[in-house]
CSV table of C-alpha atoms in Angstrom, one decimal:
chain,number,residue,atom,x,y,z
A,942,MET,CA,59.5,179.0,136.7
A,943,GLU,CA,60.3,181.7,134.2
A,944,ILE,CA,58.7,183.3,131.1
A,945,GLN,CA,60.9,183.7,128.0
A,946,VAL,CA,59.8,185.7,125.0
A,947,ALA,CA,61.7,185.7,121.8
A,948,ALA,CA,60.6,187.5,118.7
A,949,ALA,CA,62.3,187.8,115.3
A,950,LYS,CA,60.9,190.0,112.5
A,951,VAL,CA,62.0,190.7,108.9
A,952,GLY,CA,60.4,192.8,106.2
A,953,LYS,CA,59.6,191.7,102.7
A,954,TYR,CA,62.7,191.8,100.5
A,955,ALA,CA,63.3,195.3,99.0
A,956,SER,CA,60.4,196.8,100.9
A,957,ARG,CA,61.3,199.7,103.1
A,958,GLU,CA,59.1,198.7,106.0
A,959,SER,CA,57.5,195.6,107.5
A,960,GLY,CA,53.7,195.7,107.6
A,961,ASP,CA,53.7,193.6,110.8
A,962,THR,CA,53.6,195.2,114.2
A,963,LEU,CA,54.7,193.5,117.4
A,964,GLU,CA,54.3,195.2,120.8
A,965,MET,CA,54.5,194.0,124.4
A,966,ILE,CA,52.9,195.5,127.5
A,967,GLU,CA,52.9,194.6,131.1
A,968,ARG,CA,49.5,193.5,132.4
A,969,PRO,CA,48.3,195.8,135.2
A,970,LYS,CA,47.7,192.9,137.6
A,971,GLY,CA,50.8,191.0,136.7
A,972,GLY,CA,52.2,189.2,133.7
A,973,LEU,CA,52.6,190.4,130.1
A,974,SER,CA,50.8,190.5,126.8
A,975,LEU,CA,52.2,190.4,123.3
A,976,VAL,CA,50.2,191.7,120.4
A,977,LEU,CA,51.2,190.7,116.9
A,978,VAL,CA,49.3,192.3,113.9
A,979,ASP,CA,49.8,191.7,110.2
A,980,GLY,CA,48.2,194.6,108.2
A,981,GLN,CA,46.7,194.0,104.7
A,982,HIS,CA,49.2,194.5,101.8
A,983,THR,CA,52.8,195.5,102.5
A,984,GLY,CA,54.9,198.6,103.2
A,985,ARG,CA,53.7,201.9,104.7
A,986,GLY,CA,49.9,201.3,104.2
A,987,ALA,CA,50.1,197.9,105.9
A,988,LYS,CA,52.2,199.4,108.7
A,989,ASN,CA,49.6,202.1,109.4
A,990,ILE,CA,46.8,199.5,109.7
A,991,SER,CA,48.8,197.2,111.9
A,992,ASN,CA,49.9,200.1,114.1
A,993,LEU,CA,46.3,201.2,114.5
A,994,VAL,CA,45.0,197.7,115.5
A,995,ALA,CA,48.0,197.0,117.8
A,996,ARG,CA,47.7,200.4,119.5
A,997,LYS,CA,44.0,199.9,120.2
A,998,ALA,CA,44.5,196.4,121.6
A,999,LEU,CA,47.5,197.5,123.6
A,1000,SER,CA,45.9,200.5,125.2
A,1001,LEU,CA,42.9,198.4,126.4
A,1002,LEU,CA,45.1,195.5,127.7
A,1003,ALA,CA,47.1,198.1,129.6
A,1004,GLU,CA,43.9,199.3,131.3
A,1005,GLY,CA,43.1,195.7,132.4
A,1006,VAL,CA,40.5,194.9,129.7
A,1007,ARG,CA,40.4,191.2,129.1
A,1008,ASP,CA,42.1,189.8,125.9
A,1009,GLY,CA,38.9,188.8,124.1
A,1010,ALA,CA,37.3,192.1,124.6
A,1011,ALA,CA,40.4,193.9,123.5
A,1012,ALA,CA,40.5,191.9,120.3
A,1013,ARG,CA,36.8,192.6,119.6
A,1014,ALA,CA,37.4,196.3,120.3
A,1015,ALA,CA,40.4,196.4,118.0
A,1016,HIS,CA,38.2,194.8,115.3
A,1017,ASP,CA,35.3,197.2,115.9
A,1018,TYR,CA,37.6,200.2,115.7
A,1019,LEU,CA,39.2,199.1,112.4
A,1020,PHE,CA,35.8,198.1,111.0
A,1021,THR,CA,34.4,201.5,111.9
A,1022,GLN,CA,37.4,203.5,110.7
A,1023,HIS,CA,37.7,201.8,107.3
A,1024,GLU,CA,34.1,200.6,106.8
A,1025,GLY,CA,35.0,197.0,106.4
A,1026,LYS,CA,37.4,197.6,103.5
A,1027,VAL,CA,40.6,196.9,105.3
A,1028,GLN,CA,41.7,193.8,107.2
A,1029,ALA,CA,44.5,192.6,109.5
A,1030,THR,CA,45.3,189.5,111.4
A,1031,LEU,CA,45.6,189.9,115.2
A,1032,THR,CA,47.1,187.5,117.7
A,1033,ILE,CA,47.4,188.3,121.4
A,1034,VAL,CA,49.6,186.0,123.6
A,1035,SER,CA,49.3,186.7,127.3
A,1036,VAL,CA,50.9,185.4,130.4
A,1037,ASP,CA,48.3,186.1,133.0
A,1038,LEU,CA,49.6,185.8,136.5
A,1039,VAL,CA,46.1,186.3,138.1
A,1040,SER,CA,44.5,183.3,136.4
A,1041,GLU,CA,47.9,181.6,136.0
A,1042,THR,CA,47.2,180.8,132.4
A,1043,LEU,CA,48.8,181.3,129.0
A,1044,LEU,CA,46.2,182.8,126.8
A,1045,LEU,CA,46.1,182.9,123.0
A,1046,THR,CA,43.5,185.1,121.4
A,1047,ARG,CA,43.5,184.9,117.6
A,1048,ASN,CA,41.9,186.5,114.7
A,1049,SER,CA,43.9,184.7,112.1
A,1050,PRO,CA,43.6,182.0,109.4
A,1051,LEU,CA,46.8,180.6,110.6
A,1052,PRO,CA,47.1,177.8,113.3
A,1053,ALA,CA,49.3,178.3,116.3
A,1054,TYR,CA,51.4,175.6,117.9
A,1055,ILE,CA,51.8,174.6,121.5
A,1056,VAL,CA,54.9,172.5,122.2
A,1057,ARG,CA,55.1,170.4,125.4
A,1058,PRO,CA,57.5,167.5,126.2
A,1059,ASP,CA,54.9,165.0,125.0
A,1060,GLY,CA,54.5,166.6,121.6
A,1061,VAL,CA,53.2,169.4,119.4
A,1062,ALA,CA,49.6,170.4,119.6
A,1063,GLU,CA,48.1,172.4,116.7
A,1064,LEU,CA,45.6,175.1,117.7
A,1065,ALA,CA,43.8,174.6,114.4
A,1066,ALA,CA,40.6,176.6,115.0
A,1067,ILE,CA,40.8,179.6,112.8
A,1068,SER,CA,38.9,182.8,112.9
A,1069,PRO,CA,38.3,185.7,110.5
A,1070,PRO,CA,40.8,188.6,110.4
A,1071,VAL,CA,39.7,191.8,112.1
A,1072,GLY,CA,38.2,194.7,110.0
A,1073,LEU,CA,36.1,192.9,107.4
A,1074,TYR,CA,32.9,191.5,108.9
A,1075,ARG,CA,30.5,193.2,111.4
A,1076,HIS,CA,30.5,190.6,114.2
A,1077,THR,CA,34.0,189.2,114.2
A,1078,ARG,CA,35.1,187.2,117.2
A,1079,PRO,CA,38.5,185.8,118.1
A,1080,VAL,CA,39.2,182.2,119.0
A,1081,ILE,CA,40.6,181.9,122.5
A,1082,ASP,CA,42.8,179.1,123.9
A,1083,GLU,CA,43.6,179.1,127.6
A,1084,LEU,CA,46.3,176.8,128.9
A,1085,PRO,CA,47.7,176.3,132.4
A,1086,LEU,CA,50.9,178.1,133.1
A,1087,GLU,CA,53.1,175.1,133.4
A,1088,PRO,CA,56.9,174.7,132.8
A,1089,HIS,CA,57.9,173.2,129.5
A,1090,THR,CA,55.2,174.9,127.5
A,1091,ILE,CA,56.1,176.8,124.3
A,1092,ALA,CA,53.7,178.7,122.2
A,1093,VAL,CA,54.7,179.4,118.5
A,1094,VAL,CA,52.9,182.2,116.7
A,1095,TYR,CA,53.7,183.9,113.4
A,1096,THR,CA,52.5,185.9,110.5
A,1097,ASP,CA,51.8,184.5,107.0
A,1098,GLY,CA,55.2,185.4,105.7
A,1099,LEU,CA,56.5,182.2,107.5
A,1100,PRO,CA,54.3,179.6,105.7
A,1101,LEU,CA,54.8,181.6,102.5
A,1102,ALA,CA,58.6,181.4,102.6
A,1103,GLY,CA,59.7,179.8,99.4
A,1104,VAL,CA,56.6,180.7,97.4
A,1105,ARG,CA,58.7,182.5,94.8
A,1106,ARG,CA,60.2,179.1,94.0
A,1107,GLY,CA,56.8,177.4,94.0
A,1108,GLU,CA,57.3,175.9,97.4
A,1109,THR,CA,55.9,176.7,100.8
A,1110,PHE,CA,57.3,176.4,104.2
A,1111,ASN,CA,55.7,173.6,106.4
A,1112,VAL,CA,55.6,175.3,109.8
A,1113,ARG,CA,54.2,172.3,111.6
A,1114,ALA,CA,57.0,170.1,110.2
A,1115,ALA,CA,59.6,172.7,111.3
A,1116,VAL,CA,58.1,172.9,114.8
A,1117,GLU,CA,58.1,169.1,115.0
A,1118,ARG,CA,61.8,169.0,114.0
A,1119,LEU,CA,62.8,171.6,116.5
A,1120,HIS,CA,60.8,169.8,119.2
A,1121,ALA,CA,62.6,166.5,118.4
A,1122,SER,CA,65.9,168.3,118.7
A,1123,GLY,CA,65.1,169.2,122.3
A,1124,LEU,CA,65.5,173.0,122.1
A,1125,ALA,CA,65.1,174.5,125.5
A,1126,ASN,CA,65.0,178.3,125.2
A,1127,ALA,CA,62.8,180.7,123.4
A,1128,GLN,CA,65.6,182.5,121.5
A,1129,THR,CA,66.8,179.3,119.8
A,1130,TRP,CA,63.3,178.5,118.7
A,1131,ALA,CA,62.8,181.9,117.1
A,1132,ASP,CA,66.3,182.0,115.5
A,1133,ARG,CA,66.0,178.5,114.0
A,1134,LEU,CA,62.5,179.1,112.6
A,1135,LEU,CA,63.6,182.3,111.0
A,1136,ALA,CA,66.8,180.8,109.6
A,1137,GLU,CA,64.9,177.9,108.0
A,1138,ALA,CA,62.4,180.3,106.5
A,1139,LEU,CA,65.1,182.6,105.2
A,1140,ASP,CA,66.9,179.7,103.6
A,1141,CYS,CA,63.6,178.7,101.9
A,1142,ASP,CA,63.2,182.3,100.7
A,1143,GLU,CA,66.8,182.4,99.5
A,1144,HIS,CA,67.3,185.3,102.0
A,1145,ARG,CA,64.9,187.6,100.0
A,1146,PRO,CA,61.6,187.2,102.0
A,1147,SER,CA,58.5,187.1,99.7
A,1148,ASP,CA,56.5,188.7,102.5
A,1149,ASP,CA,57.0,190.2,106.0
A,1150,ILE,CA,57.9,187.4,108.4
A,1151,SER,CA,57.3,187.7,112.2
A,1152,ILE,CA,57.9,184.9,114.6
A,1153,LEU,CA,56.9,185.1,118.3
A,1154,ILE,CA,57.8,182.5,120.8
A,1155,VAL,CA,56.4,182.6,124.4
A,1156,ALA,CA,57.8,179.9,126.6
A,1157,VAL,CA,57.1,178.8,130.2
A,1158,LEU,CA,60.3,177.1,131.4
A,1159,PRO,CA,61.9,176.0,134.6
A,1160,ARG,CA,64.0,178.9,135.9
A,1161,GLN,CA,67.4,179.0,134.2
A,1162,GLY,CA,69.1,182.1,135.5
A,1163,SER,CA,70.5,182.5,139.0
A,1164,ASP,CA,69.1,186.0,139.7
A,1165,GLU,CA,65.6,187.5,140.1
A,1166,ALA,CA,66.1,190.2,137.4
A,1167,ARG,CA,63.8,190.7,134.6
A,1168,ARG,CA,65.6,191.4,131.4
A,1169,MET,CA,64.8,192.7,128.0
A,1170,LEU,CA,67.0,192.9,124.9
A,1171,VAL,CA,66.2,194.5,121.6
A,1172,ARG,CA,68.2,194.6,118.5
A,1173,MET,CA,67.0,196.8,115.6
A,1174,PRO,CA,69.2,197.1,112.5
A,1175,LEU,CA,68.7,200.5,110.8
B,588,MET,CA,74.1,201.0,112.2
B,589,GLU,CA,71.9,199.3,114.7
B,590,ILE,CA,70.0,200.1,117.9
B,591,GLN,CA,70.5,197.9,120.9
B,592,VAL,CA,68.3,198.2,124.0
B,593,ALA,CA,69.1,196.3,127.2
B,594,ALA,CA,67.1,196.6,130.4
B,595,ALA,CA,67.5,194.8,133.7
B,596,LYS,CA,65.1,195.3,136.5
B,597,VAL,CA,64.9,193.9,140.1
B,598,GLY,CA,62.5,194.6,142.9
B,599,LYS,CA,63.3,195.7,146.4
B,600,TYR,CA,64.4,192.7,148.5
B,601,ALA,CA,61.4,190.9,150.1
B,602,SER,CA,59.0,193.1,148.3
B,603,ARG,CA,56.5,191.3,146.1
B,604,GLU,CA,56.5,193.7,143.3
B,605,SER,CA,58.8,196.4,141.7
B,606,GLY,CA,57.3,199.8,141.7
B,607,ASP,CA,59.2,200.6,138.6
B,608,THR,CA,57.6,200.3,135.2
B,609,LEU,CA,59.5,200.0,131.9
B,610,GLU,CA,57.7,199.8,128.6
B,611,MET,CA,58.7,200.0,125.0
B,612,ILE,CA,56.7,201.1,122.0
B,613,GLU,CA,57.4,201.5,118.3
B,614,ARG,CA,57.1,205.1,117.1
B,615,PRO,CA,54.5,205.4,114.4
B,616,LYS,CA,56.9,207.1,111.9
B,617,GLY,CA,59.8,204.8,112.7
B,618,GLY,CA,62.1,204.1,115.7
B,619,LEU,CA,61.2,203.3,119.2
B,620,SER,CA,60.6,204.8,122.6
B,621,LEU,CA,61.3,203.5,126.0
B,622,VAL,CA,59.4,204.8,129.0
B,623,LEU,CA,60.9,204.2,132.5
B,624,VAL,CA,58.8,205.3,135.5
B,625,ASP,CA,59.6,205.0,139.2
B,626,GLY,CA,56.4,205.4,141.4
B,627,GLN,CA,56.5,206.9,144.8
B,628,HIS,CA,57.1,204.4,147.6
B,629,THR,CA,57.4,200.6,146.9
B,630,GLY,CA,55.2,197.7,146.2
B,631,ARG,CA,51.6,197.6,144.8
B,632,GLY,CA,50.9,201.3,145.4
B,633,ALA,CA,54.0,202.4,143.6
B,634,LYS,CA,53.3,200.0,140.8
B,635,ASN,CA,49.8,201.4,140.2
B,636,ILE,CA,51.3,205.0,140.0
B,637,SER,CA,54.1,204.0,137.7
B,638,ASN,CA,51.7,202.0,135.5
B,639,LEU,CA,49.4,205.0,135.2
B,640,VAL,CA,52.1,207.4,134.2
B,641,ALA,CA,53.8,205.0,131.8
B,642,ARG,CA,50.5,204.1,130.2
B,643,LYS,CA,49.6,207.7,129.6
B,644,ALA,CA,53.0,208.6,128.1
B,645,LEU,CA,53.0,205.4,126.0
B,646,SER,CA,49.6,205.8,124.5
B,647,LEU,CA,50.4,209.4,123.4
B,648,LEU,CA,53.8,208.4,121.9
B,649,ALA,CA,52.1,205.6,120.0
B,650,GLU,CA,49.8,208.2,118.4
B,651,GLY,CA,52.8,210.3,117.3
B,652,VAL,CA,52.7,212.9,120.1
B,653,ARG,CA,56.2,214.3,120.6
B,654,ASP,CA,58.1,213.2,123.7
B,655,GLY,CA,58.1,216.5,125.6
B,656,ALA,CA,54.3,216.8,125.2
B,657,ALA,CA,53.8,213.2,126.2
B,658,ALA,CA,55.8,213.8,129.4
B,659,ARG,CA,53.8,217.0,130.2
B,660,ALA,CA,50.6,215.2,129.6
B,661,ALA,CA,51.6,212.3,131.8
B,662,HIS,CA,52.4,214.8,134.5
B,663,ASP,CA,49.1,216.7,134.1
B,664,TYR,CA,47.2,213.5,134.3
B,665,LEU,CA,48.9,212.3,137.5
B,666,PHE,CA,48.6,215.8,139.0
B,667,THR,CA,44.9,215.9,138.2
B,668,GLN,CA,44.2,212.4,139.4
B,669,HIS,CA,46.0,212.7,142.7
B,670,GLU,CA,45.8,216.4,143.3
B,671,GLY,CA,49.5,216.9,143.6
B,672,LYS,CA,49.9,214.3,146.4
B,673,VAL,CA,51.7,211.6,144.5
B,674,GLN,CA,54.9,211.7,142.5
B,675,ALA,CA,56.9,209.6,140.1
B,676,THR,CA,60.1,210.0,138.1
B,677,LEU,CA,59.6,209.7,134.3
B,678,THR,CA,62.3,209.2,131.7
B,679,ILE,CA,61.6,208.7,128.0
B,680,VAL,CA,64.4,207.6,125.7
B,681,SER,CA,63.6,207.6,122.0
B,682,VAL,CA,65.3,206.7,118.9
B,683,ASP,CA,63.6,208.9,116.4
B,684,LEU,CA,64.2,207.9,112.8
B,685,VAL,CA,62.5,211.0,111.4
B,686,SER,CA,64.7,213.5,113.0
B,687,GLU,CA,67.6,211.0,113.2
B,688,THR,CA,68.1,211.8,116.9
B,689,LEU,CA,68.4,210.1,120.2
B,690,LEU,CA,66.1,211.9,122.5
B,691,LEU,CA,66.2,211.9,126.3
B,692,THR,CA,63.2,213.5,128.1
B,693,ARG,CA,63.5,213.4,131.9
B,694,ASN,CA,61.5,214.3,134.9
B,695,SER,CA,63.9,213.1,137.4
B,696,PRO,CA,66.4,214.3,140.0
B,697,LEU,CA,69.0,211.7,138.6
B,698,PRO,CA,71.5,212.5,135.9
B,699,ALA,CA,71.7,210.3,132.8
B,700,TYR,CA,75.0,209.4,131.1
B,701,ILE,CA,76.0,209.5,127.5
B,702,VAL,CA,79.0,207.4,126.6
B,703,ARG,CA,80.9,208.0,123.4
B,704,PRO,CA,84.4,206.8,122.4
B,705,ASP,CA,85.9,210.1,123.7
B,706,GLY,CA,84.4,209.8,127.1
B,707,VAL,CA,81.4,210.0,129.4
B,708,ALA,CA,79.1,213.0,129.4
B,709,GLU,CA,76.8,213.6,132.3
B,710,LEU,CA,73.4,215.0,131.5
B,711,ALA,CA,73.3,216.8,134.8
B,712,ALA,CA,70.3,219.1,134.4
B,713,ILE,CA,67.6,217.8,136.6
B,714,SER,CA,63.9,218.4,136.7
B,715,PRO,CA,61.1,217.9,139.1
B,716,PRO,CA,59.3,214.6,139.2
B,717,VAL,CA,55.8,214.4,137.7
B,718,GLY,CA,52.7,214.7,139.8
B,719,LEU,CA,53.7,217.3,142.4
B,720,TYR,CA,53.8,220.9,141.0
B,721,ARG,CA,51.4,222.5,138.6
B,722,HIS,CA,53.6,223.5,135.8
B,723,THR,CA,56.2,220.7,135.7
B,724,ARG,CA,58.3,220.5,132.5
B,725,PRO,CA,60.9,217.8,131.5
B,726,VAL,CA,64.5,218.5,130.5
B,727,ILE,CA,65.1,217.3,127.0
B,728,ASP,CA,68.4,216.4,125.4
B,729,GLU,CA,68.6,215.7,121.7
B,730,LEU,CA,71.7,213.9,120.3
B,731,PRO,CA,72.6,213.0,116.7
B,732,LEU,CA,72.0,209.3,116.0
B,733,GLU,CA,75.6,208.3,115.6
B,734,PRO,CA,77.3,204.9,116.1
B,735,HIS,CA,79.2,204.4,119.3
B,736,THR,CA,76.7,206.4,121.4
B,737,ILE,CA,75.4,204.7,124.6
B,738,ALA,CA,72.7,206.2,126.9
B,739,VAL,CA,72.6,205.0,130.5
B,740,VAL,CA,69.4,205.7,132.4
B,741,TYR,CA,68.2,204.2,135.7
B,742,THR,CA,66.0,204.6,138.7
B,743,ASP,CA,67.1,205.6,142.2
B,744,GLY,CA,67.6,202.1,143.4
B,745,LEU,CA,70.9,202.1,141.5
B,746,PRO,CA,72.7,205.0,143.3
B,747,LEU,CA,71.0,203.8,146.6
B,748,ALA,CA,72.6,200.4,146.3
B,749,GLY,CA,74.6,199.8,149.5
B,750,VAL,CA,72.7,202.3,151.5
B,751,ARG,CA,71.9,199.7,154.2
B,752,ARG,CA,75.6,199.5,154.8
B,753,GLY,CA,75.9,203.3,154.9
B,754,GLU,CA,77.4,203.4,151.4
B,755,THR,CA,76.0,204.5,148.1
B,756,PHE,CA,76.8,203.3,144.6
B,757,ASN,CA,78.7,205.8,142.5
B,758,VAL,CA,77.0,205.5,139.1
B,759,ARG,CA,79.3,207.8,137.3
B,760,ALA,CA,82.4,206.0,138.5
B,761,ALA,CA,80.9,202.7,137.4
B,762,VAL,CA,80.0,204.0,134.0
B,763,GLU,CA,83.5,205.4,133.6
B,764,ARG,CA,85.0,202.0,134.6
B,765,LEU,CA,82.8,200.2,132.0
B,766,HIS,CA,83.7,202.7,129.4
B,767,ALA,CA,87.4,202.2,130.1
B,768,SER,CA,87.0,198.5,129.8
B,769,GLY,CA,85.7,199.0,126.2
B,770,LEU,CA,82.3,197.3,126.4
B,771,ALA,CA,80.6,197.2,123.0
B,772,ASN,CA,77.1,195.9,123.5
B,773,ALA,CA,74.1,197.0,125.4
B,774,GLN,CA,73.5,193.8,127.2
B,775,THR,CA,76.9,193.7,128.9
B,776,TRP,CA,76.5,197.3,130.1
B,777,ALA,CA,73.2,196.5,131.7
B,778,ASP,CA,74.4,193.2,133.2
B,779,ARG,CA,77.6,194.7,134.6
B,780,LEU,CA,75.9,197.7,136.2
B,781,LEU,CA,73.2,195.5,137.8
B,782,ALA,CA,75.8,193.0,139.0
B,783,GLU,CA,77.9,195.7,140.6
B,784,ALA,CA,74.9,197.2,142.3
B,785,LEU,CA,73.7,193.9,143.6
B,786,ASP,CA,77.1,193.2,145.0
B,787,CYS,CA,76.9,196.6,146.8
B,788,ASP,CA,73.5,195.6,148.1
B,789,GLU,CA,74.7,192.2,149.2
B,790,HIS,CA,72.1,190.8,146.8
B,791,ARG,CA,69.2,192.2,148.8
B,792,PRO,CA,68.3,195.4,147.0
B,793,SER,CA,67.3,198.3,149.3
B,794,ASP,CA,65.0,199.6,146.6
B,795,ASP,CA,63.7,198.7,143.1
B,796,ILE,CA,66.5,199.0,140.6
B,797,SER,CA,65.9,199.4,136.9
B,798,ILE,CA,68.7,200.0,134.4
B,799,LEU,CA,68.1,200.9,130.8
B,800,ILE,CA,70.8,201.1,128.1
B,801,VAL,CA,70.0,202.4,124.7
B,802,ALA,CA,73.0,202.1,122.3
B,803,VAL,CA,73.6,203.2,118.8
B,804,LEU,CA,76.3,200.9,117.4
B,805,PRO,CA,77.9,199.8,114.1
B,806,ARG,CA,75.8,196.9,112.8
B,807,GLN,CA,77.0,193.6,114.4
B,808,GLY,CA,74.7,190.9,113.1
B,809,SER,CA,74.6,189.6,109.6
B,810,ASP,CA,70.9,189.6,109.0
B,811,GLU,CA,68.3,192.3,108.8
B,812,ALA,CA,66.0,190.9,111.5
B,813,ARG,CA,64.8,192.8,114.4
B,814,ARG,CA,64.9,190.8,117.5
B,815,MET,CA,63.5,191.0,121.0
B,816,LEU,CA,64.2,188.8,124.0
B,817,VAL,CA,62.5,188.9,127.4
B,818,ARG,CA,63.2,186.9,130.5
B,819,MET,CA,60.8,187.2,133.4
B,820,PRO,CA,61.4,185.0,136.5
B,821,LEU,CA,58.1,184.2,138.3
């Protein structure tokens, strides 16, 4: 078995900076956690907010705090700092090697998708963003760590792709299409979803778009090495 | 211009866990930092130490603390926690978009290499590991962020490859060979170095090996997307 993570991230067209933050950290007892945050508005202000939320969640996860508690703490922190005036969506995807589960912890109005050989499941339960209301709680989905499981998570720039032309991007339909085409690695999922969204947006994204794929697959490589690749155009 | 990061990491043969920790974080004012820590000994104990040191450095970098101060703080923390009885090597490689520099901050007895079109430079100044002596300071190298610059950083499992057969792996010679062959992306650098080392070790690494390549290159892709790929065999 192997875990594959693929992320692709573009900023709003003509905006200097994406307001989304994506960070990864190794879990202290094994496995990894990915934290995806979309800060309110765009540009520098949004980036500061998403950084703040991601950093809080990340530092707690790194200390072994469980995902739900880390999400609550990130909320409390933002709520306290900004007195309920600033919001962000927060999604944590964890591969937990202790419980042998894939864990999705979401404070987001957007559904996530779980793709398995027998079809696409929508995690439709939504939850309030962090920062706005006093007792905000995340929705948590826990899945067994089984090969051929692909989690698809994203920020609202993805469904908003095409909005300038009066259209929106149907994420579920796109995920179904990719599932039908039998894609088998995380990178292709992320690249295809991003390419379709950019086409919809005529390559000038109406909002920051971040796509995160976490896949549990049969082992594909021949060696035991863990690998990470990052590409960051300047 | 684009930044490429490639990392490859294997654990000591027949050891359940690598004692090396590698983490990445986005810098709050732009750019990214990579933190590579090799904890004393191998297995779970080493992993706990390297996690502790990496986490401390990482959380400070995420708050905008400068690299040298983060390294000193990580040292002070380990020194205080373990009363000078436990050591780790610590290397921070940062792409700082504010100062437009590539920054290497090292507490390590191992040299690092900077590859440019005109040749390979050895950052030969070494510095004590963190955790052992009261006033430990890192060595810091600051380079302009110019295309065709490749930084090669690693843990001691790389030069120790082959030690079971009474040999060692000449990292500098390997880097010179790769430079002569005109490699132009970070992934190939990491993969080739790891493959050579594993050959030397007869595919049973004598120690944890981590290789980190941070490259500043002319832009290669056609889109503006930032991408991350992770592969983690279980």
